[in-house]
Amino acid sequence: MAPRRPARTTKKAPATSTVDTIVDVDVDGEMRESFLEYAYSVIYSRALPDARDGLKPVQRRILFQMDQMGLRPDRGHVKSARVVGEVMGRLHPHGDSAIYDALVRMAQPFSLRLPFVDGHGNFGSIDDGPAAMRYTECRLAQPALAMVRDIGEDVVDFVPNYDNRETEPVVLPAAIPALFVNGAAGIAVGMATSIPSHNLGEVVAAARHLVLNPLAPAEELLRFVPGPDLPSGGTIIGLDGLREAYVTGRGAYRVRGTARIEQISARRKGIVITELPPGVGPERMIERIKDLVDAKKLTGIHDVVDLTDGDSGLQLIVEVKNTVNAEALLHELYRKTPLEDSASINCVALVDGQPRTLGLAEALQVFVDHRLVVIRRRSQYRRSRAEERLHLVEGLLVAIVDIDEVIALIRSSDDTAAARDRLITVFDLTAEQTQYILEMPLRRLTKFSLIELNTERDELVQRITDLTSLLDDEQQRRQAVADEMQQVSDDFHTPRRTILLESDGAQATKAPSLEVDDDPCLVLMSTSGLIARTTVQEWTPAADRSSHDLIQVAIPATVRGHIAVVTSTGKALRINVVDLPHLPESMSAPPLSGGAPLTALITLGSGESVVSIAPIFSATPLMLATAHGMTKRVLVDPESKRDDWELISLKDGDAVIGAAACPEGDQIVLITSDAKTLKFPAASVRVQGRSAGGMAGISLADGAEVIYATSIASQDSLVIATVAGSTGQLPGTSAHSIKVSAMNEVPSKGRATGGVRVHRFLKGEDVLTLGWVGMPPVRAASSSGAPVSLTSADTTPVRRDASGAPLRATIAAFADIPQSRWAPSEPMGDIES
């Protein structure tokens, strides 16, 4: 088979006459030449940063041109379009969109760890682009001044721009090691670079160590730079890949966003995401979650809400279903979504015009060498300027000493040239000194000017001496570089944002169950109406030392179970226990400061209020008492899965005022507004159906009503506390007196009889406002739930029919520490329908 001949194409030669000449060109050679030119342009002019200043050409040109335009931090902002136009017209002959994109990125705090541009206007967000350049304004940020400082002192080389009309710097002086501080990302032809951001203080510390210890091994620098410090914060898991990257220039790591579990509403928990890995926006995160939920690969999510804005920053809320373990769902989000993402380090940068893969030590060495060159060239420039000025000052001093002769010589000369020649001859001056003397204003001929010139000469001599010493001593130059680096760190250093975890980052072999376990718990209700659940199985007075709220009811339940809220209208409202806020087992904090108001979980009718809470499906009956003296025992066990049902039929004007667990052997205690108390056996009140209206509990006097009711197992050690007041007193005003007496002083009587007096009214008192029976010590709360301090005189038991002690604060409720007497569900015998 004959070999294939190379393809050929045609190319028009430059026209030399009216007839075009066609030149044959080899396609392979033309493609190779064109591709190499394109690759060279991309590598050196677009994609890769210079290892010295850490900037790509477009970034360097933007900062240089803004400095030339005088857009410093102490000046006003100008339109971004003006900057883009100047950069494009003078230095960067490419599209305006590419220039504006680079300018915007240098102004975004979520893109760069240390922004170089101070933007004014909408410069975009993580998931949204910036406004057009005609709407935004910009100027140099403070750190950018350190990048361009001393650029006019011959510290870097300048080359012609694209049209040879102007010049531009090959590299910026760059007092900041921007290659690692702000990182870099770019895709060239056949190579790419990916360098994460780092903390300025840590990188400067490593660079200073390298300046003062040029032979320091790479391992020593890892003590100063433990890992990246990303603009978005987050957590980096596993440092082995980072160490490899810092030594070889290539490595990988995993970065995890920041999320926490919060009670976002009274009924629901949520995972609040405040930081995402670099390059991951809220939209991408939401889209991924939606895809996983649709594919049924992720369950337990009720909704995802994006509350991200420019003021509060990133805030993505993943609402968790009540039956789902939020910690387990967060683990699934880390495993299946971009909330945890892998990232790589590929430190490729230009060194002496050649792309190289650099480790941390190599990259910092390039930066240090660049700063040493900048210091040397700057010192040479400043010494040269000082020597030139000293030369002029010395000539001026010669002229001022013999000023009369100088003036006479000048006046007698025919012209300036003659005066110049005679001055050079007579005073042995140079041409530069002579020209300076001839241009000297008359105001410099004073005695004070002579003193000033002598002082300036001495300062110039000292400056030249110092600069010469700096140029001759390499160790002194290194110390100057280290000092300037430290100054930059002091000026712009910020605390670390990214958390580093020393771990291999291996995923757990078994994730925790998503379903919430049906563990036993206690449901607590406070005096101010807050409700919550806790895994603590026993509630003791020692555990309730809150300065915020006092516990009034505590009942047993299970996490996936239900409880009933008993209301003043005689209804029971179902609540899922899993919907209640969960309190930690540690009770060092106020017990119910994290609870939810009951009114946020249920809907009450007009004039309806919460009386108590009770478990559902318990074999222990619930005792109900009404204001009109009726009592009833009923099982809180609905026939169906209804969310509300009736517990008692009330007459017009009547209301339930008390509810408590009431086993067969208990005694029921009722306290009335006219200071009477009745105690009778619970067995005399048979268990009735839900539609029954109850039985007569106490015989009331005209105008009196029941204000408190409870059920007690034994009267040993129990006390009865009452608060007396006036019928005409305004709500919220101080009560008149409080009285405490032993419960065993109240005799047991029959049901439906009159009670015995337990509080003798003082002058101005005619009604009991509060009553309570329980274990001492007596504790009270205000209407806000805050504890009310009671003195020993207030709570010391006295005889049953005595008067009370004056009160100094308003009491809205007494606090109970009830011992649970609810029995599990079991057959209860016949129930009257």
Short mmCIF file of C-alpha atoms in Angstrom, two decimals, residues 442-823:
data_model
loop_
_atom_site.label_atom_id
_atom_site.label_comp_id
_atom_site.label_asym_id
_atom_site.label_seq_id
_atom_site.Cartn_x
_atom_site.Cartn_y
_atom_site.Cartn_z
CA LEU A 442 15.93 85.01 45.10
CA ARG A 443 14.02 83.78 48.14
CA ARG A 444 16.70 81.11 48.62
CA LEU A 445 19.29 83.78 49.42
CA THR A 446 18.36 84.14 53.11
CA LYS A 447 20.39 83.00 56.09
CA PHE A 448 17.68 80.50 57.00
CA SER A 449 18.04 78.89 53.56
CA LEU A 450 21.72 78.35 54.32
CA ILE A 451 20.82 76.52 57.51
CA GLU A 452 18.26 74.45 55.65
CA LEU A 453 20.78 73.51 52.97
CA ASN A 454 23.35 72.42 55.53
CA THR A 455 20.73 70.28 57.29
CA GLU A 456 19.61 68.78 54.00
CA ARG A 457 23.21 68.03 53.03
CA ASP A 458 23.80 66.15 56.29
CA GLU A 459 20.58 64.17 55.85
CA LEU A 460 21.49 63.28 52.28
CA VAL A 461 24.94 62.12 53.33
CA GLN A 462 23.41 59.93 56.05
CA ARG A 463 20.80 58.53 53.64
CA ILE A 464 23.44 57.67 51.07
CA THR A 465 25.52 55.99 53.74
CA ASP A 466 22.55 53.91 54.94
CA LEU A 467 21.56 52.91 51.40
CA THR A 468 25.13 51.97 50.54
CA SER A 469 25.31 49.84 53.66
CA LEU A 470 22.03 48.18 52.70
CA LEU A 471 23.26 47.46 49.17
CA ASP A 472 26.57 46.06 50.37
CA ASP A 473 25.07 43.79 53.08
CA GLU A 474 22.79 40.98 51.87
CA GLN A 475 21.72 40.08 55.43
CA GLN A 476 20.56 43.65 55.95
CA ARG A 477 18.54 43.49 52.73
CA ARG A 478 16.94 40.27 53.88
CA GLN A 479 16.03 41.88 57.19
CA ALA A 480 14.46 44.80 55.32
CA VAL A 481 12.39 42.37 53.25
CA ALA A 482 11.29 40.53 56.41
CA ASP A 483 10.34 43.80 58.14
CA GLU A 484 8.25 44.98 55.19
CA MET A 485 6.49 41.62 55.07
CA GLN A 486 5.69 41.89 58.77
CA GLN A 487 4.27 45.36 58.24
CA VAL A 488 2.02 44.04 55.48
CA SER A 489 0.85 41.24 57.77
CA ASP A 490 0.14 43.68 60.60
CA ASP A 491 -1.85 45.94 58.28
CA PHE A 492 -4.01 43.36 56.47
CA HIS A 493 -3.97 40.16 58.50
CA THR A 494 -7.38 38.73 59.47
CA PRO A 495 -8.21 35.69 61.63
CA ARG A 496 -8.40 32.28 60.02
CA ARG A 497 -11.82 31.35 58.64
CA THR A 498 -11.34 27.72 57.62
CA ILE A 499 -11.18 24.96 60.23
CA LEU A 500 -8.60 22.22 59.66
CA LEU A 501 -9.30 18.68 60.89
CA GLU A 502 -6.43 16.20 61.16
CA SER A 503 -8.13 13.12 59.71
CA ASP A 504 -7.95 10.82 56.73
CA GLY A 505 -11.50 11.92 55.91
CA ALA A 506 -12.81 8.36 55.59
CA GLN A 507 -16.58 8.11 55.56
CA ALA A 508 -18.29 6.22 58.35
CA THR A 509 -19.06 2.63 57.40
CA LYS A 510 -22.59 2.93 58.72
CA ALA A 511 -24.57 6.13 58.84
CA PRO A 512 -26.93 6.72 61.79
CA SER A 513 -30.56 5.90 61.23
CA LEU A 514 -32.65 8.65 59.67
CA GLU A 515 -35.73 7.68 61.66
CA VAL A 516 -36.10 9.19 65.12
CA ASP A 517 -36.14 6.44 67.78
CA ASP A 518 -39.30 6.13 69.85
CA ASP A 519 -37.43 6.67 73.11
CA PRO A 520 -39.11 7.56 76.41
CA CYS A 521 -39.09 11.22 77.30
CA LEU A 522 -40.71 13.81 79.52
CA VAL A 523 -42.91 16.59 78.20
CA LEU A 524 -42.60 19.77 80.26
CA MET A 525 -44.89 22.81 80.44
CA SER A 526 -43.84 25.99 82.21
CA THR A 527 -45.83 28.56 84.13
CA SER A 528 -45.62 30.94 81.15
CA GLY A 529 -46.97 28.36 78.67
CA LEU A 530 -43.72 27.12 77.08
CA ILE A 531 -43.54 23.43 76.19
CA ALA A 532 -40.64 21.13 75.32
CA ARG A 533 -39.45 17.55 75.64
CA THR A 534 -36.35 16.09 77.26
CA THR A 535 -34.73 12.68 77.50
CA VAL A 536 -34.32 13.12 81.26
CA GLN A 537 -36.51 10.42 82.78
CA GLU A 538 -36.98 11.93 86.22
CA TRP A 539 -37.60 15.56 87.04
CA THR A 540 -36.54 16.64 90.51
CA PRO A 541 -36.63 20.01 92.23
CA ALA A 542 -32.83 20.14 92.05
CA ALA A 543 -33.00 19.95 88.28
CA ASP A 544 -35.32 22.96 88.02
CA ARG A 545 -33.16 25.88 89.13
CA SER A 546 -34.09 28.15 86.31
CA SER A 547 -33.79 31.89 86.38
CA HIS A 548 -36.08 32.05 83.36
CA ASP A 549 -39.14 29.91 83.87
CA LEU A 550 -40.62 27.38 86.30
CA ILE A 551 -41.98 23.95 85.43
CA GLN A 552 -45.70 23.54 86.09
CA VAL A 553 -46.49 20.15 84.52
CA ALA A 554 -44.26 17.16 83.63
CA ILE A 555 -45.77 14.06 82.00
CA PRO A 556 -44.21 10.88 80.52
CA ALA A 557 -44.37 10.22 76.78
CA THR A 558 -42.39 8.77 73.89
CA VAL A 559 -40.68 10.72 71.13
CA ARG A 560 -42.92 9.35 68.37
CA GLY A 561 -46.03 9.41 70.58
CA HIS A 562 -48.73 11.99 71.25
CA ILE A 563 -49.99 14.08 74.14
CA ALA A 564 -53.25 15.93 74.74
CA VAL A 565 -53.59 19.60 75.62
CA VAL A 566 -56.58 20.14 77.93
CA THR A 567 -58.32 23.48 77.38
CA SER A 568 -60.77 25.52 79.42
CA THR A 569 -63.63 24.53 77.08
CA GLY A 570 -63.28 20.86 78.03
CA LYS A 571 -61.54 19.77 74.82
CA ALA A 572 -58.37 17.75 74.25
CA LEU A 573 -56.07 18.79 71.38
CA ARG A 574 -53.56 16.28 70.02
CA ILE A 575 -49.86 17.24 69.68
CA ASN A 576 -47.07 15.09 68.23
CA VAL A 577 -44.29 14.86 70.79
CA VAL A 578 -41.67 14.82 68.02
CA ASP A 579 -42.82 18.34 67.04
CA LEU A 580 -41.76 19.72 70.42
CA PRO A 581 -38.35 21.37 70.86
CA HIS A 582 -35.83 18.95 72.33
CA LEU A 583 -33.91 20.12 75.39
CA PRO A 584 -30.43 18.78 76.16
CA GLU A 585 -29.93 16.48 79.08
CA SER A 586 -27.72 19.07 80.75
CA MET A 587 -29.92 21.28 82.87
CA SER A 588 -27.32 23.94 83.62
CA ALA A 589 -29.17 26.32 81.31
CA PRO A 590 -32.72 27.54 81.97
CA PRO A 591 -34.85 24.43 81.39
CA LEU A 592 -37.42 25.90 79.05
CA SER A 593 -35.59 28.86 77.57
CA GLY A 594 -35.53 26.81 74.35
CA GLY A 595 -39.18 25.76 74.58
CA ALA A 596 -41.97 26.76 72.23
CA PRO A 597 -45.18 28.59 73.18
CA LEU A 598 -48.11 26.21 73.21
CA THR A 599 -50.14 28.75 71.26
CA ALA A 600 -47.72 28.25 68.33
CA LEU A 601 -48.58 24.54 68.19
CA ILE A 602 -52.35 24.62 68.63
CA THR A 603 -55.24 26.84 67.63
CA LEU A 604 -57.43 28.10 70.48
CA GLY A 605 -60.87 29.59 70.18
CA SER A 606 -61.93 32.98 71.46
CA GLY A 607 -61.67 33.04 75.27
CA GLU A 608 -60.20 29.53 75.33
CA SER A 609 -57.05 28.88 77.37
CA VAL A 610 -54.72 25.97 78.17
CA VAL A 611 -55.34 24.22 81.50
CA SER A 612 -52.86 21.33 81.46
CA ILE A 613 -51.34 18.54 79.36
CA ALA A 614 -51.89 14.78 79.63
CA PRO A 615 -50.65 11.61 77.92
CA ILE A 616 -52.88 9.76 75.48
CA PHE A 617 -53.69 6.03 75.78
CA SER A 618 -52.92 5.89 79.53
CA ALA A 619 -54.79 3.62 81.93
CA THR A 620 -54.77 6.37 84.56
CA PRO A 621 -57.92 8.55 84.43
CA LEU A 622 -57.71 12.31 84.13
CA MET A 623 -59.51 14.38 86.77
CA LEU A 624 -61.26 17.51 85.50
CA ALA A 625 -62.73 20.27 87.67
CA THR A 626 -64.83 23.21 86.56
CA ALA A 627 -65.35 26.69 87.93
CA HIS A 628 -68.94 25.81 88.87
CA GLY A 629 -67.82 22.96 91.14
CA MET A 630 -68.24 19.96 88.80
CA THR A 631 -65.67 17.12 88.83
CA LYS A 632 -65.10 14.27 86.42
CA ARG A 633 -62.71 11.37 85.84
CA VAL A 634 -62.18 10.35 82.21
CA LEU A 635 -59.70 8.39 80.13
CA VAL A 636 -57.79 10.47 77.57
CA ASP A 637 -58.20 7.89 74.81
CA PRO A 638 -59.91 9.11 71.63
CA GLU A 639 -61.98 6.71 69.61
CA SER A 640 -60.29 7.78 66.36
CA LYS A 641 -57.20 9.61 65.14
CA ARG A 642 -58.94 12.97 65.46
CA ASP A 643 -56.78 15.94 66.40
CA ASP A 644 -59.33 17.25 68.91
CA TRP A 645 -62.15 15.71 70.91
CA GLU A 646 -64.41 16.49 73.87
CA LEU A 647 -63.54 15.45 77.44
CA ILE A 648 -66.55 16.92 79.28
CA SER A 649 -69.86 18.54 78.45
CA LEU A 650 -69.99 21.97 80.07
CA LYS A 651 -72.98 24.07 80.96
CA ASP A 652 -73.23 27.64 79.76
CA GLY A 653 -70.80 29.92 81.53
CA ASP A 654 -68.80 27.07 83.02
CA ALA A 655 -65.12 26.33 82.25
CA VAL A 656 -62.48 23.75 83.14
CA ILE A 657 -60.02 25.20 85.67
CA GLY A 658 -57.93 22.15 86.60
CA ALA A 659 -56.81 18.76 85.28
CA ALA A 660 -54.54 16.15 86.85
CA ALA A 661 -53.82 12.42 86.85
CA CYS A 662 -56.18 10.77 89.30
CA PRO A 663 -55.79 7.05 90.17
CA GLU A 664 -58.47 5.25 92.20
CA GLY A 665 -56.78 5.72 95.59
CA ASP A 666 -56.20 9.48 95.31
CA GLN A 667 -58.04 12.31 96.94
CA ILE A 668 -59.38 15.30 95.02
CA VAL A 669 -58.73 18.79 96.41
CA LEU A 670 -60.78 21.83 95.36
CA ILE A 671 -60.07 25.44 96.42
CA THR A 672 -62.72 28.11 95.95
CA SER A 673 -62.58 31.87 95.57
CA ASP A 674 -64.23 32.41 98.98
CA ALA A 675 -61.28 30.70 100.72
CA LYS A 676 -62.90 27.27 101.16
CA THR A 677 -61.14 23.95 100.51
CA LEU A 678 -62.77 20.55 100.06
CA LYS A 679 -60.94 17.22 100.07
CA PHE A 680 -62.75 13.98 99.19
CA PRO A 681 -61.88 10.48 97.85
CA ALA A 682 -61.41 10.16 94.09
CA ALA A 683 -63.19 6.80 94.21
CA SER A 684 -66.46 8.67 94.83
CA VAL A 685 -66.18 10.04 91.26
CA ARG A 686 -66.61 7.14 88.86
CA VAL A 687 -64.91 7.12 85.47
CA GLN A 688 -67.28 8.49 82.85
CA GLY A 689 -67.41 8.68 79.10
CA ARG A 690 -66.31 11.75 77.19
CA SER A 691 -69.82 13.08 76.60
CA ALA A 692 -70.77 13.08 80.32
CA GLY A 693 -70.96 16.32 82.24
CA GLY A 694 -69.33 15.06 85.45
CA MET A 695 -70.55 15.02 89.03
CA ALA A 696 -70.99 17.67 91.69
CA GLY A 697 -67.69 18.20 93.42
CA ILE A 698 -68.27 21.01 95.93
CA SER A 699 -71.21 23.02 97.12
CA LEU A 700 -70.50 26.67 96.33
CA ALA A 701 -71.77 29.78 98.05
CA ASP A 702 -73.41 32.49 95.96
CA GLY A 703 -70.83 34.26 93.84
CA ALA A 704 -68.07 31.78 94.62
CA GLU A 705 -66.27 29.56 92.09
CA VAL A 706 -63.51 26.97 92.05
CA ILE A 707 -60.09 28.49 91.31
CA TYR A 708 -57.84 25.43 91.76
CA ALA A 709 -58.16 21.64 91.64
CA THR A 710 -55.72 18.77 91.92
CA SER A 711 -55.40 15.12 92.91
CA ILE A 712 -53.10 13.95 95.71
CA ALA A 713 -51.95 10.49 96.71
CA SER A 714 -51.04 11.36 100.31
CA GLN A 715 -51.29 14.46 102.42
CA ASP A 716 -48.08 13.83 104.37
CA SER A 717 -45.65 16.76 103.95
CA LEU A 718 -47.99 18.50 101.52
CA VAL A 719 -48.85 22.16 101.97
CA ILE A 720 -51.64 24.35 100.69
CA ALA A 721 -50.75 27.87 99.55
CA THR A 722 -53.27 30.62 98.86
CA VAL A 723 -53.08 34.25 97.74
CA ALA A 724 -55.79 36.71 98.81
CA GLY A 725 -56.72 39.92 97.10
CA SER A 726 -59.57 42.28 96.35
CA THR A 727 -62.36 41.87 93.84
CA GLY A 728 -61.79 45.38 92.52
CA GLN A 729 -58.03 45.18 92.11
CA LEU A 730 -56.69 45.66 88.59
CA PRO A 731 -55.07 42.73 86.76
CA GLY A 732 -51.32 42.65 87.28
CA THR A 733 -51.36 44.71 90.48
CA SER A 734 -49.89 43.31 93.68
CA ALA A 735 -51.93 40.85 95.71
CA HIS A 736 -52.54 41.56 99.36
CA SER A 737 -51.30 38.47 101.24
CA ILE A 738 -49.99 34.92 100.94
CA LYS A 739 -50.59 32.06 103.38
CA VAL A 740 -49.19 28.52 103.65
CA SER A 741 -50.59 25.78 105.89
CA ALA A 742 -50.18 22.01 106.21
CA MET A 743 -52.50 19.92 104.05
CA ASN A 744 -53.18 17.47 106.88
CA GLU A 745 -55.09 20.25 108.68
CA VAL A 746 -57.79 20.05 105.99
CA PRO A 747 -60.26 17.31 106.99
CA SER A 748 -61.55 14.83 104.40
CA LYS A 749 -65.28 15.21 103.69
CA GLY A 750 -67.77 13.83 101.26
CA ARG A 751 -68.22 14.85 97.66
CA ALA A 752 -70.71 17.67 96.94
CA THR A 753 -70.37 19.18 100.41
CA GLY A 754 -69.05 22.56 101.53
CA GLY A 755 -65.37 23.01 102.27
CA VAL A 756 -63.53 24.40 105.28
CA ARG A 757 -61.91 27.85 105.52
CA VAL A 758 -58.20 27.91 104.71
CA HIS A 759 -57.51 31.67 104.61
CA ARG A 760 -58.89 34.43 106.85
CA PHE A 761 -59.27 37.65 104.87
CA LEU A 762 -57.67 40.83 106.13
CA LYS A 763 -59.20 44.28 105.74
CA GLY A 764 -59.62 45.05 102.06
CA GLU A 765 -59.46 41.35 101.04
CA ASP A 766 -62.55 39.49 99.82
CA VAL A 767 -61.37 36.83 97.33
CA LEU A 768 -58.70 34.21 96.74
CA THR A 769 -56.84 34.84 93.46
CA LEU A 770 -54.56 31.78 93.54
CA GLY A 771 -54.44 28.40 95.21
CA TRP A 772 -51.96 25.52 95.13
CA VAL A 773 -51.25 22.18 96.77
CA GLY A 774 -47.86 20.47 96.59
CA MET A 775 -44.55 19.63 98.17
CA PRO A 776 -42.59 22.44 99.79
CA PRO A 777 -40.72 24.65 99.19
CA VAL A 778 -43.35 26.92 97.74
CA ARG A 779 -42.15 28.60 94.54
CA ALA A 780 -44.01 31.24 92.60
CA ALA A 781 -43.66 32.94 89.21
CA SER A 782 -44.69 36.23 87.69
CA SER A 783 -46.80 36.59 84.54
CA SER A 784 -43.59 36.58 82.43
CA GLY A 785 -42.49 33.28 83.95
CA ALA A 786 -39.70 34.77 86.05
CA PRO A 787 -39.43 33.37 89.58
CA VAL A 788 -40.75 35.54 92.42
CA SER A 789 -38.63 35.57 95.56
CA LEU A 790 -40.59 34.49 98.64
CA THR A 791 -39.27 34.97 102.18
CA SER A 792 -39.37 32.34 104.88
CA ALA A 793 -42.09 34.41 106.59
CA ASP A 794 -44.20 34.08 103.43
CA THR A 795 -43.88 30.28 103.21
CA THR A 796 -43.75 29.18 106.85
CA PRO A 797 -46.88 27.04 107.51
CA VAL A 798 -49.44 28.54 109.94
CA ARG A 799 -52.78 27.28 111.16
CA ARG A 800 -55.47 26.55 108.59
CA ASP A 801 -57.82 29.50 109.28
CA ALA A 802 -55.14 32.16 109.92
CA SER A 803 -54.59 35.30 107.89
CA GLY A 804 -51.78 35.68 105.34
CA ALA A 805 -48.50 37.63 105.29
CA PRO A 806 -48.24 40.75 103.11
CA LEU A 807 -46.80 40.25 99.62
CA ARG A 808 -44.22 42.56 98.02
CA ALA A 809 -44.52 41.28 94.43
CA THR A 810 -47.24 40.14 92.07
CA ILE A 811 -47.68 36.35 91.76
CA ALA A 812 -49.30 34.90 88.64
CA ALA A 813 -48.75 31.17 89.25
CA PHE A 814 -47.27 28.58 91.58
CA ALA A 815 -44.80 26.01 90.24
CA ASP A 816 -45.22 22.25 90.61
CA ILE A 817 -42.56 19.54 90.55
CA PRO A 818 -45.06 16.73 89.95
CA GLN A 819 -44.08 13.13 90.44
CA SER A 820 -45.39 11.13 87.52
CA ARG A 821 -48.38 8.95 88.50
CA TRP A 822 -49.48 8.11 84.97
CA ALA A 823 -49.75 4.37 84.42
#
